[in-house]
Coordinates of C-alpha atoms in Angstrom, one line a residue:
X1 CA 0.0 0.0 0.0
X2 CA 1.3 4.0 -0.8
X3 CA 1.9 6.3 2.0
X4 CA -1.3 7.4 3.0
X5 CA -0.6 10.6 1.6
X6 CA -1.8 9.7 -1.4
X7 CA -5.2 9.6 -0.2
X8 CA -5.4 13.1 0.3
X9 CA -5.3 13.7 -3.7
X10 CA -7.8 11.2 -4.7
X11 CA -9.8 11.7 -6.1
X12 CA -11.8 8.0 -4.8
X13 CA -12.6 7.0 -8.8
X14 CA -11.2 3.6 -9.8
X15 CA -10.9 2.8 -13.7
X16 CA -10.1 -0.6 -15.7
X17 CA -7.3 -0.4 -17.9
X18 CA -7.8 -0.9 -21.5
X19 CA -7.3 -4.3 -23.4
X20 CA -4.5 -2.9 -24.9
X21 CA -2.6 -2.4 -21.4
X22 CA -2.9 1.0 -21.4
X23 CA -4.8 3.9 -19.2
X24 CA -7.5 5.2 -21.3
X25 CA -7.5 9.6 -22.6
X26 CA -8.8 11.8 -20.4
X27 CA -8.1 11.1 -16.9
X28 CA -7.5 13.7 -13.7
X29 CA -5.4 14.1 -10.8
X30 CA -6.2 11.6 -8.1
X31 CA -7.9 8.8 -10.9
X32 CA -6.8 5.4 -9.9
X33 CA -6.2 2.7 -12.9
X34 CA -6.8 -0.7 -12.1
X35 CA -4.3 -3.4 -13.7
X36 CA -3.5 -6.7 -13.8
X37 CA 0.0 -6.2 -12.1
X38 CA -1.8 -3.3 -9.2
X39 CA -3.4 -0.3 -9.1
X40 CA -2.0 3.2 -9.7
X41 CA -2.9 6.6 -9.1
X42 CA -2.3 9.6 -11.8
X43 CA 0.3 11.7 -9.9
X44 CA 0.0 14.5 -13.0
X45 CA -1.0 14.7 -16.6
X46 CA 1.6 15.0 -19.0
X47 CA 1.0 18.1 -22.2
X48 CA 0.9 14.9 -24.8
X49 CA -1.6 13.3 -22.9
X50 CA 0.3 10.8 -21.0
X51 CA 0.0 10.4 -17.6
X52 CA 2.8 10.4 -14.6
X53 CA 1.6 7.6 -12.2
X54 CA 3.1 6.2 -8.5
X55 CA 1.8 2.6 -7.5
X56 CA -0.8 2.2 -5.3
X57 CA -2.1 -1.1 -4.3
X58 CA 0.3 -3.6 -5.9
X59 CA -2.4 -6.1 -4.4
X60 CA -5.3 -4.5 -6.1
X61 CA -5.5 -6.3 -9.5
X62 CA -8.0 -6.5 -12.2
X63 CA -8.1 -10.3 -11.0
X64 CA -9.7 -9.6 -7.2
X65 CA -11.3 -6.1 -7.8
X66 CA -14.8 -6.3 -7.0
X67 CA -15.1 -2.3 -6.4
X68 CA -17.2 0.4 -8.8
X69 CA -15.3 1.3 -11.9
X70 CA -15.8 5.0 -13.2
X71 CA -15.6 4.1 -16.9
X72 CA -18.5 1.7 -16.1
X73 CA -17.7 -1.8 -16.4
X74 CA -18.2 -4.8 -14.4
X75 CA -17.1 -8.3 -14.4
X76 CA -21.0 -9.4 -15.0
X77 CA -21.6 -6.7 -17.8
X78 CA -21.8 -9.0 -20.5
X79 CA -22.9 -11.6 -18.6
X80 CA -26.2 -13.6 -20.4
X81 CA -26.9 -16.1 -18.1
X82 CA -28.5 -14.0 -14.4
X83 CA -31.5 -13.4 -13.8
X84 CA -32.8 -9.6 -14.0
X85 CA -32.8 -9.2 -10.5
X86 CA -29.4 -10.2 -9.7
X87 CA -27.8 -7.7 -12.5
X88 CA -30.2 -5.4 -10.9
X89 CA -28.6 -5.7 -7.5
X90 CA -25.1 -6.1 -8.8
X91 CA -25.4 -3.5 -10.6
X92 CA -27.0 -1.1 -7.9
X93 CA -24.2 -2.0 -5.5
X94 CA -21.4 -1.3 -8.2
X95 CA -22.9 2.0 -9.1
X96 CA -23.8 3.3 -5.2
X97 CA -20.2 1.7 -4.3
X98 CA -19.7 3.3 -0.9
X99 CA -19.0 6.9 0.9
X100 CA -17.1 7.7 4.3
X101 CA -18.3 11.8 4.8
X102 CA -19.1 11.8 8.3
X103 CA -15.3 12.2 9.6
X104 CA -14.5 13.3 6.0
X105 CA -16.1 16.5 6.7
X106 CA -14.8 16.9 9.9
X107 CA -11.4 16.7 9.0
X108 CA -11.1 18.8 6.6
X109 CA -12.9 21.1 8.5
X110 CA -10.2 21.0 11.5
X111 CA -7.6 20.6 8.7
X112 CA -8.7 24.0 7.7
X113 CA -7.7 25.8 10.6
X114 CA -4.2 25.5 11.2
X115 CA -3.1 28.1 13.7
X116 CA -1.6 31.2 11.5
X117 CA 2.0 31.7 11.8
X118 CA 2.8 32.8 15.2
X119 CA 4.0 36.7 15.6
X120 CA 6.0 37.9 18.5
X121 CA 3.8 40.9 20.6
X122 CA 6.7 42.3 22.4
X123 CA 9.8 41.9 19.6
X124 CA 9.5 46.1 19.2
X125 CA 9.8 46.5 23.3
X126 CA 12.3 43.8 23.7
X127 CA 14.4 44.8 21.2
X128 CA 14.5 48.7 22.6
X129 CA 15.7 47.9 26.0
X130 CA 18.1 45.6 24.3
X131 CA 19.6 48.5 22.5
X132 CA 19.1 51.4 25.3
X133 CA 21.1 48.6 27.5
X134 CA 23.9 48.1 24.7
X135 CA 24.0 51.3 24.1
X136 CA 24.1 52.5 27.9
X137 CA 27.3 54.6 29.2
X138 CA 29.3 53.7 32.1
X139 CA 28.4 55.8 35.3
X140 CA 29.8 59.4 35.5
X141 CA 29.1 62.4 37.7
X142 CA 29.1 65.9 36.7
X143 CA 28.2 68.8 39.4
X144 CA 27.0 71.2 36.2
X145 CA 24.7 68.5 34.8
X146 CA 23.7 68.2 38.9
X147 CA 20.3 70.4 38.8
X148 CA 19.9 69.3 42.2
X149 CA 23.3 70.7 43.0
X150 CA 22.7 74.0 41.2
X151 CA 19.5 74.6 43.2
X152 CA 21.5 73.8 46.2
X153 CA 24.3 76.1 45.1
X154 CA 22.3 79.2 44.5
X155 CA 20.3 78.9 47.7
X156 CA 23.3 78.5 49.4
X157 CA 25.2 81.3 47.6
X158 CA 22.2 83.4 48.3
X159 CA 22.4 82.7 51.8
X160 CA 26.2 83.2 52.2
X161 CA 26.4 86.3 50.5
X162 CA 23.3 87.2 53.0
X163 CA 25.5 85.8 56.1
X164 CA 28.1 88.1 54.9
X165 CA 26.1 90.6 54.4
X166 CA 24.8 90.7 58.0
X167 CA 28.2 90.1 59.7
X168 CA 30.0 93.0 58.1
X169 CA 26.9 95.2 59.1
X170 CA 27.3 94.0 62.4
X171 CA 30.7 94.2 63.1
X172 CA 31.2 97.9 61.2
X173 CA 28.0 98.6 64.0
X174 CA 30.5 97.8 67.0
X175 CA 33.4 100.2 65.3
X176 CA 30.9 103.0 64.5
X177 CA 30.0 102.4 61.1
X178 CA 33.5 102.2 59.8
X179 CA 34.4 98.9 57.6
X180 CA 37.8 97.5 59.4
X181 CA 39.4 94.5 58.6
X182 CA 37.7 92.9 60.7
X183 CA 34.4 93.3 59.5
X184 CA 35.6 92.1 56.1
X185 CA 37.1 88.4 57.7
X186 CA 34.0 87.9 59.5
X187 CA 31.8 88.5 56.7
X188 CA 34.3 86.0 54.7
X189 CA 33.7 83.9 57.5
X190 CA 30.0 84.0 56.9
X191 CA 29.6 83.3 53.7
X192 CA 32.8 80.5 53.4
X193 CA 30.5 78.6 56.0
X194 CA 27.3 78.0 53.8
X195 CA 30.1 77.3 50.7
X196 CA 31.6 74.7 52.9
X197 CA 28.0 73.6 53.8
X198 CA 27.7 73.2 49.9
X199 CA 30.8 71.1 49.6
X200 CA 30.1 69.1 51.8
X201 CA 26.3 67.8 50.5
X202 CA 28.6 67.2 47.4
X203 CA 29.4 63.0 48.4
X204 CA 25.5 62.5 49.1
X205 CA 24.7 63.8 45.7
X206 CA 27.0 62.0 44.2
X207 CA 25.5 58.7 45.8
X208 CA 22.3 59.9 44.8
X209 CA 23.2 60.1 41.1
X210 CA 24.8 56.8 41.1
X211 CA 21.7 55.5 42.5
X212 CA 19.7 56.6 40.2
X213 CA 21.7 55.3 37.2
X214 CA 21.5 51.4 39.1
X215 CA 17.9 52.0 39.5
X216 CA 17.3 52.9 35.9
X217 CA 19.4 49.6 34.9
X218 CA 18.0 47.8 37.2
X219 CA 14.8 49.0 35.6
X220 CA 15.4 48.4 32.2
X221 CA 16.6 44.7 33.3
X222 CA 13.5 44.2 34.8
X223 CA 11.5 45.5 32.0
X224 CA 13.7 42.9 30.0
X225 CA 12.6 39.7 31.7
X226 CA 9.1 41.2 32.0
X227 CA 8.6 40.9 28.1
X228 CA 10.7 38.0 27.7
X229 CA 9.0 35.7 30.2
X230 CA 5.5 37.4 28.7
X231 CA 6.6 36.4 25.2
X232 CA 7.7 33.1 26.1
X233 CA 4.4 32.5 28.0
X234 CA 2.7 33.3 24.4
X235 CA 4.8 31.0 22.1
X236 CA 4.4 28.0 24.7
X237 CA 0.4 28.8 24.1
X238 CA 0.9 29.5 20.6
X239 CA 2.9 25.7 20.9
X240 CA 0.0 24.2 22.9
X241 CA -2.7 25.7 19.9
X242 CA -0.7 23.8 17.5
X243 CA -0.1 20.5 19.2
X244 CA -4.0 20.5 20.3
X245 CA -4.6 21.2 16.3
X246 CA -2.4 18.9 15.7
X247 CA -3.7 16.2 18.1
X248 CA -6.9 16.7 17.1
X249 CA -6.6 17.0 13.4
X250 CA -4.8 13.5 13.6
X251 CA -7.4 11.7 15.7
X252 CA -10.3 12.7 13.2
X253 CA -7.7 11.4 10.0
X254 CA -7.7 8.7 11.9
X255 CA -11.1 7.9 12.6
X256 CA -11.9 8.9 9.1
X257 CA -9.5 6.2 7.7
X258 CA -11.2 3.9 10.0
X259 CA -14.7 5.0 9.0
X260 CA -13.6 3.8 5.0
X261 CA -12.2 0.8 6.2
X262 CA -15.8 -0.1 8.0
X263 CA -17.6 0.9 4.7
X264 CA -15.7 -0.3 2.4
X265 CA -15.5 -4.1 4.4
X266 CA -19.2 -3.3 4.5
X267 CA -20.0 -3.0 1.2
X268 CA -17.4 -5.4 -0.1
X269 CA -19.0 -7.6 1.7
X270 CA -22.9 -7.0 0.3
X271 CA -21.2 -7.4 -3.0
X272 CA -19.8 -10.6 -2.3
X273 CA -23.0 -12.3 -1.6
X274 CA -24.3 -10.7 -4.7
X275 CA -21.2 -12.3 -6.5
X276 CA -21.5 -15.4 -5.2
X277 CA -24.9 -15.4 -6.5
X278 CA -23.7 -14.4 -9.7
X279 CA -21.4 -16.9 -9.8
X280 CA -23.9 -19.6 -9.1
X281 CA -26.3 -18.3 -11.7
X282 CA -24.1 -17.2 -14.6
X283 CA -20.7 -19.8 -15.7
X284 CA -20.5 -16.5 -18.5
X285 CA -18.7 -14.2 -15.3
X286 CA -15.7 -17.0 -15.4
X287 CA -15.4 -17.3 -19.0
X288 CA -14.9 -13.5 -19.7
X289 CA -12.6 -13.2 -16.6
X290 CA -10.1 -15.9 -18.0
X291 CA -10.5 -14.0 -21.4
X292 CA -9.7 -11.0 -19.5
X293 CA -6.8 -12.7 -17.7
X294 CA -5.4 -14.6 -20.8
X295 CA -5.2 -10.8 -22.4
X296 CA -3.2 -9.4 -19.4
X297 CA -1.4 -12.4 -19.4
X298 CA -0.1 -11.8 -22.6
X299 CA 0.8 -7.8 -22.0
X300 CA 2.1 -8.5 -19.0
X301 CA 4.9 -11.1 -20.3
X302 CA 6.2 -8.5 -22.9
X303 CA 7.2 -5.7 -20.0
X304 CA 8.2 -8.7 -17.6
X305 CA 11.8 -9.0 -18.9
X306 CA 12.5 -5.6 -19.1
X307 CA 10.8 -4.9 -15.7
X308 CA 13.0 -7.5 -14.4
X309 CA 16.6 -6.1 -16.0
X310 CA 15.6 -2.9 -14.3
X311 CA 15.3 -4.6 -10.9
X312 CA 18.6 -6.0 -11.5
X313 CA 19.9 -2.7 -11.4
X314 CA 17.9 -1.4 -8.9
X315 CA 19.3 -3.7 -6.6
X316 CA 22.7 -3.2 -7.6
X317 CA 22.2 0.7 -6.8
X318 CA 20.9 -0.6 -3.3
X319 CA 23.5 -2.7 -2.2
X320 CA 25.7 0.5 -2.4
X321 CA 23.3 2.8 -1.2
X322 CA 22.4 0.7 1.9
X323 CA 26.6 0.3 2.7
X324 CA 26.9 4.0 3.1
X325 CA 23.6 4.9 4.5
X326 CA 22.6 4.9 8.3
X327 CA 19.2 4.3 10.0
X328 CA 17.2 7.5 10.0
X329 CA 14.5 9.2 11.7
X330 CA 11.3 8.8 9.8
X331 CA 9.1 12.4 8.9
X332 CA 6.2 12.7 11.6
X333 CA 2.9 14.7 10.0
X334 CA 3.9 17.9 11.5
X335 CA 6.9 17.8 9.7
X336 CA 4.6 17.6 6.7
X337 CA 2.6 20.1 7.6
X338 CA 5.8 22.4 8.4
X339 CA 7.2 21.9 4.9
X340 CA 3.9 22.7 3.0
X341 CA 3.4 26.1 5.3
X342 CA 7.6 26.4 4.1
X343 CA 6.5 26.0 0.6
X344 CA 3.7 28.1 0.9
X345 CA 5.9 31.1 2.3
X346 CA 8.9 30.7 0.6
X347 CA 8.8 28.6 -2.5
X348 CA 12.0 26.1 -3.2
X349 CA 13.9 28.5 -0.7
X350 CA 11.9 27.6 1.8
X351 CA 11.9 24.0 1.2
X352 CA 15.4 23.9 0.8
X353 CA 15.8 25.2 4.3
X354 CA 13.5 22.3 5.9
X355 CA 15.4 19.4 4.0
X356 CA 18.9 21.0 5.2
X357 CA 17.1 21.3 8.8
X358 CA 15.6 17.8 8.5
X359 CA 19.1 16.4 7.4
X360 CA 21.2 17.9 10.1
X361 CA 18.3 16.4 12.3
X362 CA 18.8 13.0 11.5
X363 CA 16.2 12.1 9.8
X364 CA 16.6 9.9 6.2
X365 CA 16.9 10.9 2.2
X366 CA 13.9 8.3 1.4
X367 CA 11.8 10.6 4.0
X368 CA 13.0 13.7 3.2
X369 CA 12.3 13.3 -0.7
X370 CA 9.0 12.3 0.4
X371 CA 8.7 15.5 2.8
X372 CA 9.5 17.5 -0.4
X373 CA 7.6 15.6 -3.0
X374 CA 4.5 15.8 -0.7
X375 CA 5.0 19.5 -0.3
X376 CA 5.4 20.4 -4.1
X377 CA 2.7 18.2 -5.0
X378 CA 0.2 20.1 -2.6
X379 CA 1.3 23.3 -2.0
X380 CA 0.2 26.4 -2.7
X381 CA 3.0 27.4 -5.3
X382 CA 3.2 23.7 -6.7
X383 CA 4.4 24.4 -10.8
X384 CA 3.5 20.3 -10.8
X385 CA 6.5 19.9 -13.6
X386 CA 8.5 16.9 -13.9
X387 CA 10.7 17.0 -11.7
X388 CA 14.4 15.4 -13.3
X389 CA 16.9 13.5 -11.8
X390 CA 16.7 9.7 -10.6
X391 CA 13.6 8.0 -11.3
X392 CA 11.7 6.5 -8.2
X393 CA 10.5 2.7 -8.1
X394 CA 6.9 3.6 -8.7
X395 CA 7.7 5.2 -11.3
X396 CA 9.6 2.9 -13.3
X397 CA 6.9 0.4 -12.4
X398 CA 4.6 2.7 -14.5
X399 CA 6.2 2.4 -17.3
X400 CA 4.8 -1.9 -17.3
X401 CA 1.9 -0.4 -19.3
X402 CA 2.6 3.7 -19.7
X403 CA -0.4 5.6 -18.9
X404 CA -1.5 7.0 -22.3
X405 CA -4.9 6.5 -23.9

């Protein structure tokens, strides 16, 4: 069975190859072809007409397909032998065939809604107290810049000069109103008191200033691991949206899967009752399947040998590759989901960056190129060329009957 992936793309119509071993003209994206050597699904259609295919179900044949085919046959078709009412019940089962929407819906719904790219709140603030603290000087003191100081100085000038003032009025008053010298030393006196006064607050202010500047680090510091525990607090949610998402996105693929898988066992079984009805009513059904099988039978055998030189080779090539190759980590569905939104954003660039990431992570080239094929194939931005380069086993294994009408 293909990686589940594939599913995704289908488009859930099954057709029966053409006698002539090929795919008939006209088919879509997501059509699956129904051989006798598997069953393969159109990966892209080529501008001739011919059609780029992966395998899908190499146990799916033409021989035990009992399913609904799209371009409308059935193995009882031509049968001449049944009665009307078992055609009429083979028939309604292979046209009804069978539906899974209830977890279908609710899948995609959920799918929908993948959390937008998360977007930092506080990268403008934390980045400005990052550069006022980088670009923060180293503690100085200047009396000038002091504006506390200057208001100290002129009240303290004022009241000097008024000291002096006083005391040269006082002591010319004790020698008659004549200045002496005296009055002049006391009044010196005076005002060199206050100035000392002055001097002297000088060590508290400059405490004071270099307080302040701690406190304003201190400040911005705190402000720092404010917004950095805040921002962390809101990509650990922004993490938690995306897990839950995640979780629950999973859970419902899950139980959608499982819902086909009921149905389909369902209805497969319905149709084998029918079938075995058929089978006891009409000996037609086994006479055109062995025509049918002879036919294959016969395509088949002229691709076989060249099919089988190839896998010569392709075993050759792993030998070597598995001598130099390690066990790797295998790509989880977030790490799908990661390379599409990469894709989406950023084109090959983008990509590019996860499979280097993914690489350096450990993880191997088989689910890498499957990270990146998945991506291109669904994305946004997908060109869906050809890509060039080696070609992949399902692909060769296309070429046993080459999709062209």
């Amino acid at each position: 069975m293909a990686s589940d992936l594939m599913n995704v793309g289908a488009t859930g119509k099954y057709y029966k190859v053409q006698s002539n071993g090929k795919a008939q003209a006209g088919l879509s994206i997501g059509d699956r072809v129904v051989t006798n050597s598997g069953t393969y699904q159109i990966l892209d259609v080529n501008a001739d007409g011919s059609y780029k295919s992966a395998l899908y179900d190499e146990n799916m044949t033409t021989k035990n397909y009992t399913g609904k085919y799209a371009n409308g046959y059935n193995p009882y078709s031509n049968a001449t032998s049944l009665s009307d009412e078992t055609k009429n019940n083979i028939k309604d089962l292979y046209n009804g065939g069978y539906e899974a929407d209830k977890y279908k819906e609710k899948y995609e719904e959920i799918n929908s809604k993948r959390p937008d790219k998360y977007e930092s709140a506080y990268k403008e603030q934390i980045n400005d107290i990052l550069e006022k603290l980088e670009n923060r000087e180293e503690f100085s003191y200047d009396l000038n810049s002091d504006m506390l100081y200057q208001q100290y100085k002129n009240q303290y000038v004022s009241l000097g000069q008024t000291a002096m003032s006083d005391t040269m009025g006082q002591a010319a008053g004790l020698t008659g109103g004549y200045g002496n010298t005296y009055a002049y030393s006391a009044g010196a006196a005076a005002y060199n008191n206050y100035i000392q006064q002055l001097n002297n607050m000088i060590p508290e202010l400059y405490e004071n200033a270099r307080e302040s500047y701690q406190e304003e680090g201190n400040e911005l510091y705190r402000l720092y691991s404010l917004y950095v525990n805040a921002e962390k607090s809101d990509y650990e949610k922004y993490r938690d949206d995306v897990n839950d998402w995640q979780s629950e996105r999973d859970y419902y693929y899950k139980e959608y899967r499982d819902e086909i898988d009921r149905e389909r066992s369902d209805y497969f079984n319905k149709l084998s009752i029918m079938q075995d009805a058929a089978k006891t009513e009409s000996s037609d059904y086994w006479k055109n399947i062995e025509n049918e099988n002879e036919k294959w039978n016969q395509n088949f055998k002229e691709k076989q040998f060249e099919y089988e030189k190839y896998l010569d080779g392709l075993k050759n090539i792993s030998v070597k590759i598995s001598k130099t190759s390690s066990k790797g980590k295998k790509a989880t569905a977030s790490i799908y989901d990661d390379a599409l939104q990469a894709f989406n954003d950023g084109g090959e660039n983008g990509l590019m960056m996860i499979a280097d990431k993914l690489s350096g992570s450990g993880y191997d080239k088989s689910s890498i190129d499957d990270v990146l094929q998945y991506a291109r194939r669904y994305g946004k931005k997908s060109d869906k060329k050809s890509s060039s380069g080696k070609a992949g086993f399902n692909s060769v294994l296309v070429d046993l009957f080459n999709y062209r009408g």
